[in-house]
GROMACS .gro file of C-alpha atoms in nm:
model
  457
    1MET     CA    1  -4.719   0.418   1.623
    2LEU     CA    2  -5.021   0.481   1.347
    3ALA     CA    3  -4.827   0.783   1.233
    4MET     CA    4  -4.485   0.592   1.186
    5ILE     CA    5  -4.617   0.291   0.970
    6GLY     CA    6  -4.597   0.476   0.592
    7ILE     CA    7  -4.241   0.615   0.685
    8ILE     CA    8  -4.127   0.318   0.853
    9LEU     CA    9  -4.234   0.107   0.540
   10GLY     CA   10  -4.083   0.341   0.269
   11ALA     CA   11  -3.745   0.362   0.485
   12PHE     CA   12  -3.777  -0.019   0.490
   13VAL     CA   13  -3.795  -0.044   0.095
   14GLY     CA   14  -3.527   0.201   0.041
   15MET     CA   15  -3.287   0.016   0.295
   16PHE     CA   16  -3.390  -0.329   0.124
   17SER     CA   17  -3.335  -0.195  -0.209
   18GLU     CA   18  -2.956  -0.108  -0.124
   19THR     CA   19  -2.860  -0.443  -0.087
   20SER     CA   20  -3.093  -0.589  -0.304
   21LEU     CA   21  -2.916  -0.594  -0.606
   22ASN     CA   22  -2.586  -0.697  -0.475
   23ILE     CA   23  -2.684  -1.057  -0.524
   24ALA     CA   24  -2.835  -1.025  -0.876
   25LEU     CA   25  -2.489  -0.846  -0.979
   26PRO     CA   26  -2.344  -1.165  -1.176
   27LYS     CA   27  -2.694  -1.228  -1.352
   28LEU     CA   28  -2.696  -0.811  -1.453
   29THR     CA   29  -2.365  -0.832  -1.584
   30ALA     CA   30  -2.422  -1.144  -1.780
   31ASN     CA   31  -2.771  -0.958  -1.920
   32LEU     CA   32  -2.703  -0.635  -2.007
   33HIS     CA   33  -2.352  -0.702  -2.095
   34VAL     CA   34  -2.128  -0.464  -1.883
   35THR     CA   35  -1.841  -0.573  -1.617
   36THR     CA   36  -1.884  -0.607  -1.288
   37ALA     CA   37  -1.709  -0.285  -1.184
   38THR     CA   38  -1.980  -0.106  -1.434
   39ALA     CA   39  -2.295  -0.301  -1.285
   40SER     CA   40  -2.176  -0.234  -0.900
   41TRP     CA   41  -2.311   0.173  -1.018
   42LEU     CA   42  -2.661   0.023  -0.943
   43VAL     CA   43  -2.526  -0.017  -0.599
   44THR     CA   44  -2.321   0.293  -0.572
   45GLY     CA   45  -2.527   0.538  -0.791
   46TYR     CA   46  -2.801   0.464  -0.581
   47MET     CA   47  -2.595   0.580  -0.273
   48LEU     CA   48  -2.462   0.865  -0.471
   49MET     CA   49  -2.811   1.040  -0.484
   50ILE     CA   50  -2.875   0.941  -0.136
   51GLY     CA   51  -2.557   1.118  -0.041
   52ILE     CA   52  -2.642   1.442  -0.293
   53VAL     CA   53  -3.012   1.437  -0.140
   54LEU     CA   54  -2.961   1.381   0.244
   55PRO     CA   55  -2.792   1.690   0.328
   56PHE     CA   56  -3.103   1.873   0.227
   57SER     CA   57  -3.361   1.676   0.404
   58SER     CA   58  -3.339   1.877   0.763
   59PHE     CA   59  -3.347   2.243   0.512
   60LEU     CA   60  -3.645   2.070   0.314
   61SER     CA   61  -3.819   2.004   0.662
   62LYS     CA   62  -3.813   2.382   0.725
   63TRP     CA   63  -3.974   2.468   0.408
   64PHE     CA   64  -4.255   2.191   0.361
   65THR     CA   65  -4.425   1.978   0.608
   66THR     CA   66  -4.329   1.631   0.693
   67ARG     CA   67  -4.646   1.447   0.548
   68GLN     CA   68  -4.574   1.675   0.219
   69VAL     CA   69  -4.199   1.550   0.192
   70VAL     CA   70  -4.275   1.178   0.256
   71ILE     CA   71  -4.592   1.156  -0.003
   72PHE     CA   72  -4.338   1.311  -0.263
   73GLY     CA   73  -4.063   1.065  -0.177
   74LEU     CA   74  -4.281   0.761  -0.183
   75SER     CA   75  -4.412   0.890  -0.510
   76ASP     CA   76  -4.091   0.963  -0.635
   77PHE     CA   77  -3.979   0.575  -0.557
   78ILE     CA   78  -4.264   0.430  -0.737
   79VAL     CA   79  -4.173   0.641  -1.040
   80GLY     CA   80  -3.809   0.522  -1.024
   81ALA     CA   81  -3.925   0.136  -0.988
   82LEU     CA   82  -4.137   0.167  -1.255
   83ILE     CA   83  -3.858   0.290  -1.477
   84ALA     CA   84  -3.597   0.057  -1.351
   85ALA     CA   85  -3.866  -0.251  -1.393
   86THR     CA   86  -3.931  -0.145  -1.765
   87ALA     CA   87  -3.564  -0.056  -1.856
   88ALA     CA   88  -3.445  -0.127  -2.209
   89ASN     CA   89  -3.081  -0.122  -2.111
   90PHE     CA   90  -2.832  -0.055  -1.850
   91PRO     CA   91  -2.832   0.322  -1.879
   92ILE     CA   92  -3.216   0.337  -1.813
   93LEU     CA   93  -3.194   0.105  -1.529
   94LEU     CA   94  -2.930   0.323  -1.352
   95VAL     CA   95  -3.162   0.618  -1.404
   96GLY     CA   96  -3.415   0.424  -1.235
   97ARG     CA   97  -3.217   0.349  -0.932
   98MET     CA   98  -3.088   0.662  -0.888
   99ILE     CA   99  -3.490   0.851  -0.895
  100GLN     CA  100  -3.528   0.553  -0.597
  101GLY     CA  101  -3.221   0.700  -0.435
  102ILE     CA  102  -3.355   1.020  -0.416
  103ALA     CA  103  -3.670   0.910  -0.266
  104THR     CA  104  -3.436   0.724   0.046
  105GLY     CA  105  -3.242   1.053   0.080
  106LEU     CA  106  -3.542   1.220   0.190
  107ILE     CA  107  -3.725   0.960   0.381
  108LEU     CA  108  -3.465   0.796   0.578
  109PRO     CA  109  -3.365   1.106   0.787
  110LEU     CA  110  -3.733   1.178   0.860
  111MET     CA  111  -3.801   0.838   1.011
  112PHE     CA  112  -3.541   0.910   1.316
  113THR     CA  113  -3.626   1.258   1.292
  114VAL     CA  114  -4.039   1.157   1.372
  115THR     CA  115  -3.910   0.915   1.647
  116MET     CA  116  -3.731   1.147   1.842
  117GLN     CA  117  -4.020   1.392   1.835
  118VAL     CA  118  -4.294   1.137   1.926
  119PHE     CA  119  -4.127   0.885   2.171
  120ARG     CA  120  -4.052   1.028   2.509
  121PRO     CA  121  -3.692   0.971   2.676
  122SER     CA  122  -3.733   0.654   2.875
  123LYS     CA  123  -3.857   0.466   2.560
  124LEU     CA  124  -3.607   0.619   2.313
  125GLY     CA  125  -3.375   0.335   2.304
  126ALA     CA  126  -3.677   0.102   2.213
  127ALA     CA  127  -3.822   0.332   1.957
  128MET     CA  128  -3.438   0.382   1.802
  129GLY     CA  129  -3.388   0.005   1.797
  130MET     CA  130  -3.731   0.009   1.600
  131CYS     CA  131  -3.550   0.258   1.360
  132ALA     CA  132  -3.223   0.012   1.350
  133LEU     CA  133  -3.459  -0.289   1.237
  134VAL     CA  134  -3.508  -0.126   0.974
  135ILE     CA  135  -3.169   0.006   0.870
  136LEU     CA  136  -3.011  -0.352   0.947
  137PHE     CA  137  -3.313  -0.605   0.884
  138ALA     CA  138  -3.392  -0.471   0.512
  139PRO     CA  139  -3.048  -0.452   0.364
  140VAL     CA  140  -2.972  -0.833   0.514
  141ILE     CA  141  -3.316  -1.000   0.385
  142GLY     CA  142  -3.284  -0.789   0.030
  143PRO     CA  143  -3.023  -1.072  -0.112
  144THR     CA  144  -3.237  -1.344   0.043
  145VAL     CA  145  -3.586  -1.232  -0.130
  146THR     CA  146  -3.376  -1.105  -0.436
  147GLY     CA  147  -3.203  -1.485  -0.444
  148LEU     CA  148  -3.550  -1.638  -0.444
  149ILE     CA  149  -3.698  -1.399  -0.727
  150LEU     CA  150  -3.445  -1.451  -0.952
  151ALA     CA  151  -3.449  -1.826  -0.892
  152SER     CA  152  -3.769  -1.859  -1.091
  153LEU     CA  153  -3.845  -1.531  -1.227
  154ASN     CA  154  -3.692  -1.227  -1.435
  155TRP     CA  155  -3.462  -0.967  -1.266
  156ARG     CA  156  -3.729  -0.690  -1.335
  157TRP     CA  157  -3.962  -0.838  -1.053
  158MET     CA  158  -3.693  -0.691  -0.806
  159PHE     CA  159  -3.834  -0.379  -0.911
  160TRP     CA  160  -4.175  -0.452  -0.935
  161LEU     CA  161  -4.185  -0.599  -0.580
  162PHE     CA  162  -4.154  -0.270  -0.446
  163ILE     CA  163  -4.425  -0.103  -0.559
  164PRO     CA  164  -4.723  -0.254  -0.360
  165PHE     CA  165  -4.547  -0.160  -0.026
  166LEU     CA  166  -4.482   0.173  -0.160
  167VAL     CA  167  -4.839   0.202  -0.220
  168ILE     CA  168  -4.941   0.097   0.132
  169ALA     CA  169  -4.693   0.337   0.287
  170LEU     CA  170  -4.829   0.623   0.076
  171ILE     CA  171  -5.149   0.529   0.187
  172PHE     CA  172  -5.089   0.526   0.543
  173THR     CA  173  -4.882   0.849   0.517
  174ILE     CA  174  -5.186   1.023   0.374
  175ILE     CA  175  -5.422   0.899   0.623
  176SER     CA  176  -5.205   0.941   0.950
  177LEU     CA  177  -4.900   1.127   0.921
  178LYS     CA  178  -4.862   1.470   1.084
  179ASN     CA  179  -4.564   1.757   1.088
  180VAL     CA  180  -4.328   1.733   1.338
  181GLY     CA  181  -4.138   2.036   1.299
  182THR     CA  182  -4.171   2.404   1.255
  183ILE     CA  183  -4.199   2.537   0.904
  184THR     CA  184  -3.969   2.829   0.900
  185ARG     CA  185  -3.870   2.900   0.543
  186PRO     CA  186  -3.504   2.990   0.591
  187LYS     CA  187  -3.346   3.177   0.313
  188ALA     CA  188  -3.130   2.951   0.085
  189ASP     CA  189  -2.796   2.957   0.021
  190PHE     CA  190  -2.755   2.871  -0.324
  191ILE     CA  191  -2.398   2.845  -0.333
  192ALA     CA  192  -2.405   2.603  -0.024
  193ILE     CA  193  -2.592   2.422  -0.212
  194ILE     CA  194  -2.392   2.371  -0.535
  195GLU     CA  195  -2.132   2.296  -0.288
  196SER     CA  196  -2.282   1.999  -0.176
  197ILE     CA  197  -2.382   1.861  -0.463
  198VAL     CA  198  -2.055   1.905  -0.633
  199GLY     CA  199  -1.872   1.762  -0.328
  200PHE     CA  200  -2.058   1.454  -0.229
  201ALA     CA  201  -2.119   1.353  -0.581
  202SER     CA  202  -1.706   1.410  -0.663
  203LEU     CA  203  -1.595   1.200  -0.355
  204VAL     CA  204  -1.861   0.911  -0.446
  205ALA     CA  205  -1.802   0.916  -0.797
  206GLY     CA  206  -1.415   0.926  -0.756
  207SER     CA  207  -1.408   0.633  -0.524
  208SER     CA  208  -1.676   0.431  -0.739
  209LEU     CA  209  -1.470   0.516  -1.070
  210ALA     CA  210  -1.128   0.334  -0.908
  211SER     CA  211  -1.298  -0.004  -0.952
  212ASN     CA  212  -1.249   0.051  -1.337
  213HIS     CA  213  -0.989   0.287  -1.362
  214GLY     CA  214  -0.767   0.247  -1.017
  215TRP     CA  215  -0.699   0.505  -0.719
  216THR     CA  216  -0.384   0.649  -0.859
  217SER     CA  217  -0.554   0.738  -1.220
  218PRO     CA  218  -0.586   1.112  -1.289
  219ILE     CA  219  -0.955   1.094  -1.305
  220VAL     CA  220  -0.974   0.918  -0.966
  221LEU     CA  221  -0.760   1.155  -0.809
  222GLY     CA  222  -0.906   1.478  -0.982
  223LEU     CA  223  -1.244   1.383  -0.844
  224LEU     CA  224  -1.148   1.302  -0.493
  225VAL     CA  225  -0.910   1.614  -0.450
  226VAL     CA  226  -1.223   1.821  -0.585
  227GLY     CA  227  -1.466   1.658  -0.344
  228VAL     CA  228  -1.266   1.707  -0.037
  229ILE     CA  229  -1.150   2.049  -0.143
  230VAL     CA  230  -1.516   2.165  -0.215
  231LEU     CA  231  -1.662   1.993   0.112
  232ALA     CA  232  -1.393   2.193   0.279
  233PHE     CA  233  -1.565   2.521   0.190
  234TYR     CA  234  -1.873   2.384   0.207
  235ALA     CA  235  -1.815   2.301   0.585
  236TYR     CA  236  -1.661   2.663   0.668
  237ARG     CA  237  -1.972   2.801   0.495
  238GLN     CA  238  -2.221   2.608   0.710
  239VAL     CA  239  -2.022   2.654   1.018
  240HIS     CA  240  -2.032   3.059   0.961
  241ALA     CA  241  -2.364   3.110   0.836
  242GLU     CA  242  -2.647   3.237   1.040
  243THR     CA  243  -2.903   3.003   0.877
  244PRO     CA  244  -2.704   2.702   0.778
  245ILE     CA  245  -2.853   2.415   0.553
  246LEU     CA  246  -2.685   2.199   0.753
  247ASN     CA  247  -2.571   2.279   1.134
  248LEU     CA  248  -2.244   2.128   1.143
  249ARG     CA  249  -2.193   2.268   1.484
  250VAL     CA  250  -2.336   1.950   1.651
  251PHE     CA  251  -2.017   1.810   1.567
  252THR     CA  252  -1.864   2.033   1.866
  253ILE     CA  253  -2.085   1.812   2.089
  254PRO     CA  254  -1.847   1.524   2.215
  255ALA     CA  255  -2.108   1.260   2.270
  256PHE     CA  256  -2.274   1.328   1.882
  257ARG     CA  257  -1.933   1.311   1.742
  258THR     CA  258  -1.774   0.979   1.883
  259GLY     CA  259  -2.157   0.809   1.820
  260ALA     CA  260  -2.198   0.936   1.473
  261THR     CA  261  -1.841   0.813   1.392
  262LEU     CA  262  -1.933   0.465   1.515
  263VAL     CA  263  -2.258   0.421   1.340
  264MET     CA  264  -2.068   0.515   0.969
  265LEU     CA  265  -1.825   0.286   1.038
  266ASP     CA  266  -2.024  -0.044   1.153
  267PHE     CA  267  -2.285   0.067   0.868
  268SER     CA  268  -2.000   0.048   0.636
  269VAL     CA  269  -1.890  -0.301   0.775
  270ILE     CA  270  -2.242  -0.431   0.696
  271LEU     CA  271  -2.242  -0.300   0.365
  272SER     CA  272  -1.920  -0.429   0.239
  273THR     CA  273  -2.003  -0.751   0.390
  274MET     CA  274  -2.342  -0.757   0.233
  275TYR     CA  275  -2.154  -0.706  -0.089
  276LEU     CA  276  -1.902  -0.965  -0.060
  277LEU     CA  277  -2.080  -1.192   0.059
  278PRO     CA  278  -2.372  -1.291  -0.210
  279MET     CA  279  -2.073  -1.263  -0.477
  280TYR     CA  280  -1.862  -1.538  -0.271
  281ILE     CA  281  -2.149  -1.737  -0.231
  282GLN     CA  282  -2.247  -1.763  -0.613
  283ARG     CA  283  -1.871  -1.729  -0.762
  284GLY     CA  284  -1.630  -1.863  -0.494
  285LEU     CA  285  -1.839  -2.167  -0.370
  286LEU     CA  286  -2.003  -2.203  -0.711
  287VAL     CA  287  -2.382  -2.227  -0.475
  288PRO     CA  288  -2.723  -2.130  -0.720
  289VAL     CA  289  -2.845  -1.821  -0.707
  290ALA     CA  290  -3.153  -1.910  -0.534
  291LEU     CA  291  -2.967  -2.120  -0.271
  292ALA     CA  292  -2.720  -1.801  -0.196
  293GLY     CA  293  -3.041  -1.606  -0.096
  294ILE     CA  294  -3.161  -1.904   0.158
  295VAL     CA  295  -2.769  -1.899   0.282
  296MET     CA  296  -2.819  -1.526   0.367
  297LEU     CA  297  -3.143  -1.587   0.535
  298PRO     CA  298  -3.049  -1.728   0.876
  299GLY     CA  299  -2.830  -1.420   0.941
  300GLY     CA  300  -3.090  -1.166   0.876
  301ILE     CA  301  -3.350  -1.336   1.109
  302ILE     CA  302  -3.073  -1.331   1.375
  303ASN     CA  303  -2.996  -0.968   1.275
  304ALA     CA  304  -3.384  -0.865   1.314
  305PHE     CA  305  -3.368  -0.980   1.633
  306VAL     CA  306  -3.081  -0.869   1.800
  307ALA     CA  307  -3.110  -0.508   1.649
  308ALA     CA  308  -3.499  -0.496   1.810
  309LEU     CA  309  -3.314  -0.645   2.156
  310ALA     CA  310  -3.022  -0.387   2.132
  311GLY     CA  311  -3.252  -0.038   2.186
  312ARG     CA  312  -3.363  -0.193   2.499
  313LEU     CA  313  -2.994  -0.263   2.615
  314TYR     CA  314  -2.924   0.084   2.567
  315ASP     CA  315  -3.224   0.224   2.794
  316ARG     CA  316  -3.080  -0.005   3.082
  317TYR     CA  317  -2.663  -0.042   3.005
  318GLY     CA  318  -2.627   0.256   2.821
  319ALA     CA  319  -2.386   0.277   2.495
  320LYS     CA  320  -2.042   0.178   2.553
  321THR     CA  321  -2.126  -0.195   2.686
  322PRO     CA  322  -2.320  -0.295   2.415
  323THR     CA  323  -2.142  -0.127   2.123
  324GLN     CA  324  -1.812  -0.265   2.236
  325ILE     CA  325  -1.943  -0.634   2.259
  326GLY     CA  326  -2.121  -0.622   1.940
  327LEU     CA  327  -1.811  -0.513   1.781
  328VAL     CA  328  -1.583  -0.774   1.913
  329ILE     CA  329  -1.829  -1.020   1.811
  330ALA     CA  330  -1.858  -0.911   1.444
  331LEU     CA  331  -1.465  -0.918   1.455
  332ILE     CA  332  -1.509  -1.267   1.529
  333GLY     CA  333  -1.743  -1.338   1.249
  334ALA     CA  334  -1.521  -1.151   0.981
  335VAL     CA  335  -1.209  -1.316   1.084
  336ILE     CA  336  -1.409  -1.659   1.036
  337LEU     CA  337  -1.476  -1.548   0.685
  338LEU     CA  338  -1.108  -1.448   0.626
  339LEU     CA  339  -1.054  -1.821   0.702
  340THR     CA  340  -1.271  -1.925   0.488
  341ASN     CA  341  -1.166  -2.051   0.088
  342SER     CA  342  -1.317  -2.196  -0.226
  343THR     CA  343  -1.404  -2.560  -0.073
  344SER     CA  344  -1.530  -2.438   0.233
  345SER     CA  345  -1.894  -2.577   0.378
  346ILE     CA  346  -2.206  -2.338   0.379
  347MET     CA  347  -2.260  -2.404   0.725
  348LEU     CA  348  -1.933  -2.205   0.806
  349VAL     CA  349  -2.047  -1.937   0.568
  350ILE     CA  350  -2.378  -1.946   0.732
  351ILE     CA  351  -2.231  -1.933   1.130
  352ALA     CA  352  -1.977  -1.660   1.024
  353HIS     CA  353  -2.278  -1.457   0.853
  354ILE     CA  354  -2.482  -1.515   1.151
  355ILE     CA  355  -2.201  -1.423   1.422
  356ILE     CA  356  -2.160  -1.072   1.216
  357MET     CA  357  -2.526  -1.014   1.235
  358ILE     CA  358  -2.539  -1.051   1.568
  359GLY     CA  359  -2.238  -0.798   1.631
  360SER     CA  360  -2.319  -0.532   1.408
  361PRO     CA  361  -2.674  -0.454   1.540
  362LEU     CA  362  -2.562  -0.487   1.885
  363ALA     CA  363  -2.296  -0.187   1.816
  364LEU     CA  364  -2.493   0.007   1.586
  365SER     CA  365  -2.832   0.068   1.773
  366PRO     CA  366  -2.682   0.184   2.109
  367ALA     CA  367  -2.434   0.425   1.924
  368GLN     CA  368  -2.652   0.614   1.742
  369THR     CA  369  -2.924   0.639   2.023
  370HIS     CA  370  -2.596   0.775   2.171
  371ALA     CA  371  -2.516   1.066   1.931
  372LEU     CA  372  -2.887   1.187   1.885
  373SER     CA  373  -2.975   1.168   2.270
  374ALA     CA  374  -2.675   1.467   2.278
  375LEU     CA  375  -2.868   1.680   2.066
  376SER     CA  376  -3.166   1.910   2.162
  377GLY     CA  377  -3.482   1.924   1.990
  378THR     CA  378  -3.415   2.173   1.736
  379GLN     CA  379  -3.051   2.011   1.676
  380ALA     CA  380  -3.193   1.653   1.628
  381ALA     CA  381  -3.320   1.680   1.246
  382ASP     CA  382  -2.974   1.824   1.157
  383GLY     CA  383  -2.809   1.554   1.392
  384SER     CA  384  -3.017   1.296   1.206
  385THR     CA  385  -2.941   1.437   0.858
  386ILE     CA  386  -2.562   1.454   0.915
  387MET     CA  387  -2.560   1.104   1.059
  388ASN     CA  388  -2.734   0.961   0.780
  389THR     CA  389  -2.579   1.138   0.500
  390MET     CA  390  -2.247   1.045   0.632
  391GLN     CA  391  -2.359   0.675   0.679
  392GLN     CA  392  -2.445   0.658   0.274
  393ILE     CA  393  -2.115   0.850   0.178
  394VAL     CA  394  -1.863   0.628   0.366
  395GLY     CA  395  -2.115   0.332   0.285
  396ALA     CA  396  -2.053   0.427  -0.092
  397ILE     CA  397  -1.705   0.473  -0.026
  398ALA     CA  398  -1.677   0.134   0.166
  399THR     CA  399  -1.849  -0.054  -0.124
  400ALA     CA  400  -1.604   0.094  -0.362
  401LEU     CA  401  -1.305   0.017  -0.178
  402ALA     CA  402  -1.459  -0.337  -0.165
  403THR     CA  403  -1.492  -0.395  -0.521
  404SER     CA  404  -1.136  -0.256  -0.567
  405LEU     CA  405  -0.973  -0.460  -0.330
  406LEU     CA  406  -1.179  -0.762  -0.475
  407GLY     CA  407  -1.029  -0.682  -0.807
  408LEU     CA  408  -0.675  -0.686  -0.671
  409GLY     CA  409  -0.714  -1.014  -0.496
  410ILE     CA  410  -0.825  -1.191  -0.785
  411ALA     CA  411  -0.513  -1.030  -1.020
  412ALA     CA  412  -0.299  -1.114  -0.724
  413ALA     CA  413  -0.426  -1.475  -0.770
  414SER     CA  414  -0.378  -1.481  -1.147
  415GLY     CA  415  -0.337  -1.833  -1.324
  416LYS     CA  416  -0.526  -2.018  -1.044
  417PRO     CA  417  -0.890  -2.161  -1.119
  418HIS     CA  418  -1.153  -1.866  -1.122
  419GLN     CA  419  -1.288  -1.952  -0.800
  420VAL     CA  420  -1.006  -1.984  -0.604
  421ALA     CA  421  -0.883  -1.634  -0.748
  422PHE     CA  422  -1.257  -1.509  -0.641
  423THR     CA  423  -1.213  -1.597  -0.288
  424ASN     CA  424  -0.885  -1.456  -0.267
  425GLY     CA  425  -1.025  -1.154  -0.404
  426ILE     CA  426  -1.318  -1.188  -0.126
  427HIS     CA  427  -1.027  -1.197   0.155
  428TYR     CA  428  -0.897  -0.883   0.029
  429GLY     CA  429  -1.231  -0.700   0.032
  430ILE     CA  430  -1.264  -0.880   0.449
  431TYR     CA  431  -0.948  -0.703   0.553
  432LEU     CA  432  -1.114  -0.368   0.468
  433THR     CA  433  -1.396  -0.502   0.677
  434ILE     CA  434  -1.134  -0.607   0.982
  435ALA     CA  435  -0.982  -0.279   0.985
  436MET     CA  436  -1.319  -0.074   1.030
  437ILE     CA  437  -1.406  -0.285   1.297
  438VAL     CA  438  -1.075  -0.225   1.462
  439VAL     CA  439  -1.100   0.132   1.433
  440ALA     CA  440  -1.466   0.136   1.574
  441LEU     CA  441  -1.353  -0.059   1.884
  442LEU     CA  442  -1.059   0.170   1.974
  443LEU     CA  443  -1.323   0.443   1.938
  444THR     CA  444  -1.573   0.291   2.191
  445HIS     CA  445  -1.311   0.418   2.472
  446ASN     CA  446  -1.457   0.783   2.399
  447ILE     CA  447  -1.788   0.699   2.496
  448LYS     CA  448  -1.909   0.839   2.815
  449LYS     CA  449  -2.245   0.791   3.024
  450SER     CA  450  -2.520   0.890   2.802
  451PRO     CA  451  -2.740   1.217   2.866
  452VAL     CA  452  -3.066   1.018   2.920
  453GLN     CA  453  -2.902   0.827   3.193
  454ASN     CA  454  -2.735   1.146   3.340
  455GLN     CA  455  -3.108   1.309   3.334
  456ALA     CA  456  -3.237   1.000   3.482
  457LYS     CA  457  -2.963   1.015   3.739
   0.00000   0.00000   0.00000
């Protein structure tokens, strides 16, 4: 646990940063004189860098020690936070955010890799529940803390806030973190590296630009086509390489394939909800920013409790039952949000948020543990990297889709009062959330008895 403190703190700050800006977007659009779609690049650009860096984390762990990678990542995050906190304009702020994304892309998968190595199988569910707590609690508490900061301080304090925690994480890492992998220094495949960067960047950039240009515009379609084609070549190269940068062969393992896909969908549900809800509270219900943060707090607290519990449920019941129950609960919460309007009570929104925050972590932690438990020790690093990479890519695409649907919903209600039109846009975004939950529910029927349970038997 002492060895995990630094890396857990770093991952927590990384995930906290992923959604902390959502509630600040209305203020940033006004202060920096940019549109909502442009400001959303502070969210999608951050995830873009995570998506570019994550595929290399497993490869880098074979060239450098765990300690070296985490120390670099934490130092990089501090630099990015300093740039963002002192930014004079939007482009510099975006650069700072993207530098922070590099750090999160390095640290996040290592949290799971180290966990898989230092905890015995009988405690793995509880340990992964702790990791899920970081993944889920940090994003949902972000809007609350940011709302309280914006109520009395400048937006720059959102970034100054990161630095003390990162310094503490860096100290713990220097003192106690050891290497958990083997340094083999495999040959670098530079063609695959270029394919990975171009493919993932094109996919996320195309999705993000759709908010401004529309999904049928030439630049968006071009980027999406390039992304899909290049990633297809990248996947083919990795499957046939003797020493791949990313071992995509783990997708041939059914338990990993099912669990990883469920994690991607569930994480996208969380991110799309956390992106839409703060804006709905402020611009649909006309709630002040500080109160909007407080409205998000009960769901965050409940989320933390359930995330810690969900891992233990896996140890006892396996993945299928907790995942199915969690997704059904999340679906109920999303439907309640769909039934809200511009005059709904704050209490109804809080209840809907709490229900989603019960269901999502209940599904995510067992699915994640189910996926990684199907892999051997040598495959665990690749599996963690793949799952976290796809999580961020799909999350970025889901956020971009939610932004596009928000705009479509507002346009469809043109001529009506702004808060009514904006609420209609939120409903369009919630349709996406519901669709992802339904797909995930259908997929849970493929979950078989977990490898850990089979070993115990």
